[in-house]
Amino acid sequence: PMQLLDLANAQTWKRAIPYAFTLLSYGFRTGKPASTASKLATLQAQISGVACTGGACALPSANQNTTGPLPAATAGTALNIGAADATLEFAVSSVTAFIEGDGWVEAIIQKN
């Protein structure tokens, strides 16, 4: 799981995808809740360092305070196609440091 307290501005989480793909959607599934109010981080989907048009996912503590929700990212509209061995990435920004909580990114990708 991604530890919310470890999120920092300008960080990028990457996963290589061995085949050509299209990112259809993604969200962040809360594992361990974050109960401290007024915390925030934003994830932005990228393909090999290029930001997808749309595809931002806000993680305010208000939607990280229970186990299981899946806050969805805004719809991606372009730049969401990767070649074989491209990296699917999530860039972190707008961090107001969390002090607890974790979860993971769930992405739906289509093999091209």
XYZ file of C-alpha atoms in Angstrom:
112
model
C 0.000 0.000 0.000
C 0.891 3.630 -0.525
C 1.375 5.293 2.880
C -0.401 8.657 2.871
C 2.135 10.145 5.291
C 4.912 9.347 2.784
C 3.327 11.399 -0.021
C 5.383 14.444 -0.961
C 5.124 17.047 -3.712
C 6.985 16.155 -6.925
C 7.026 12.433 -6.100
C 6.031 10.054 -8.885
C 4.885 6.462 -8.418
C 5.610 4.326 -11.507
C 4.663 0.896 -12.825
C 5.968 -0.507 -16.121
C 3.273 -2.054 -18.321
C 4.674 -4.780 -20.635
C 2.114 -4.249 -23.417
C 0.569 -1.327 -25.301
C -2.340 0.027 -23.247
C -4.964 2.701 -22.732
C -5.648 4.052 -19.248
C -9.445 4.005 -18.969
C -9.832 5.164 -15.355
C -8.305 4.995 -11.906
C -8.977 5.817 -8.289
C -7.422 5.477 -4.861
C -8.769 2.706 -2.605
C -8.468 3.538 1.091
C -6.992 0.780 3.240
C -6.167 2.263 6.636
C -8.284 5.372 7.255
C -6.857 8.844 7.795
C -8.768 10.498 10.626
C -6.929 13.830 10.925
C -8.964 16.595 9.272
C -7.810 19.084 6.622
C -5.202 16.889 4.902
C -4.883 16.606 1.120
C -2.860 15.189 -1.729
C -3.575 15.067 -5.459
C -2.496 12.357 -7.885
C -2.117 13.060 -11.605
C -1.965 10.190 -14.087
C 0.959 10.199 -16.489
C 2.253 7.914 -19.221
C 6.074 7.818 -19.314
C 6.346 11.315 -17.844
C 3.592 12.959 -19.927
C 0.512 14.019 -17.964
C -2.813 12.662 -19.184
C -5.388 15.313 -20.038
C -7.771 15.119 -17.092
C -6.978 12.225 -14.784
C -6.497 14.089 -11.487
C -7.530 12.353 -8.261
C -7.970 14.447 -5.103
C -7.381 12.702 -1.782
C -8.768 14.980 0.936
C -8.905 13.493 4.416
C -12.712 13.769 4.213
C -12.782 10.888 1.694
C -9.903 8.977 3.309
C -11.526 8.588 6.724
C -13.177 5.190 6.166
C -11.880 1.904 4.799
C -12.874 0.953 1.279
C -13.997 4.055 -0.614
C -12.606 4.524 -4.109
C -12.425 8.247 -4.901
C -12.253 8.298 -8.683
C -10.048 10.538 -10.768
C -11.522 13.030 -13.180
C -12.075 11.521 -16.606
C -9.025 11.322 -18.813
C -9.647 12.728 -22.259
C -6.309 12.465 -24.067
C -2.662 11.419 -23.762
C -3.783 8.223 -22.009
C -2.241 5.675 -24.411
C 1.067 3.953 -23.726
C 3.324 1.807 -25.897
C 4.629 -1.555 -24.702
C 6.986 -1.090 -21.731
C 5.785 2.461 -21.091
C 5.306 3.447 -17.467
C 1.936 4.218 -15.944
C 2.656 6.921 -13.383
C 0.948 8.916 -10.682
C 2.538 12.269 -9.836
C 1.882 13.706 -6.375
C 1.089 17.378 -5.750
C -0.866 19.752 -3.482
C 0.223 17.866 -0.365
C -0.902 18.943 3.072
C 0.939 16.237 4.977
C -1.092 13.333 6.278
C -0.030 11.748 9.556
C -1.737 8.377 9.039
C -3.581 6.223 6.538
C -2.800 4.169 3.477
C -4.327 2.729 0.342
C -3.488 1.874 -3.235
C -4.148 3.061 -6.753
C -6.587 0.911 -8.726
C -6.280 1.508 -12.456
C -8.361 0.066 -15.260
C -6.264 -0.313 -18.354
C -7.136 -1.817 -21.708
C -4.593 -3.939 -23.552
C -4.210 -2.513 -27.060
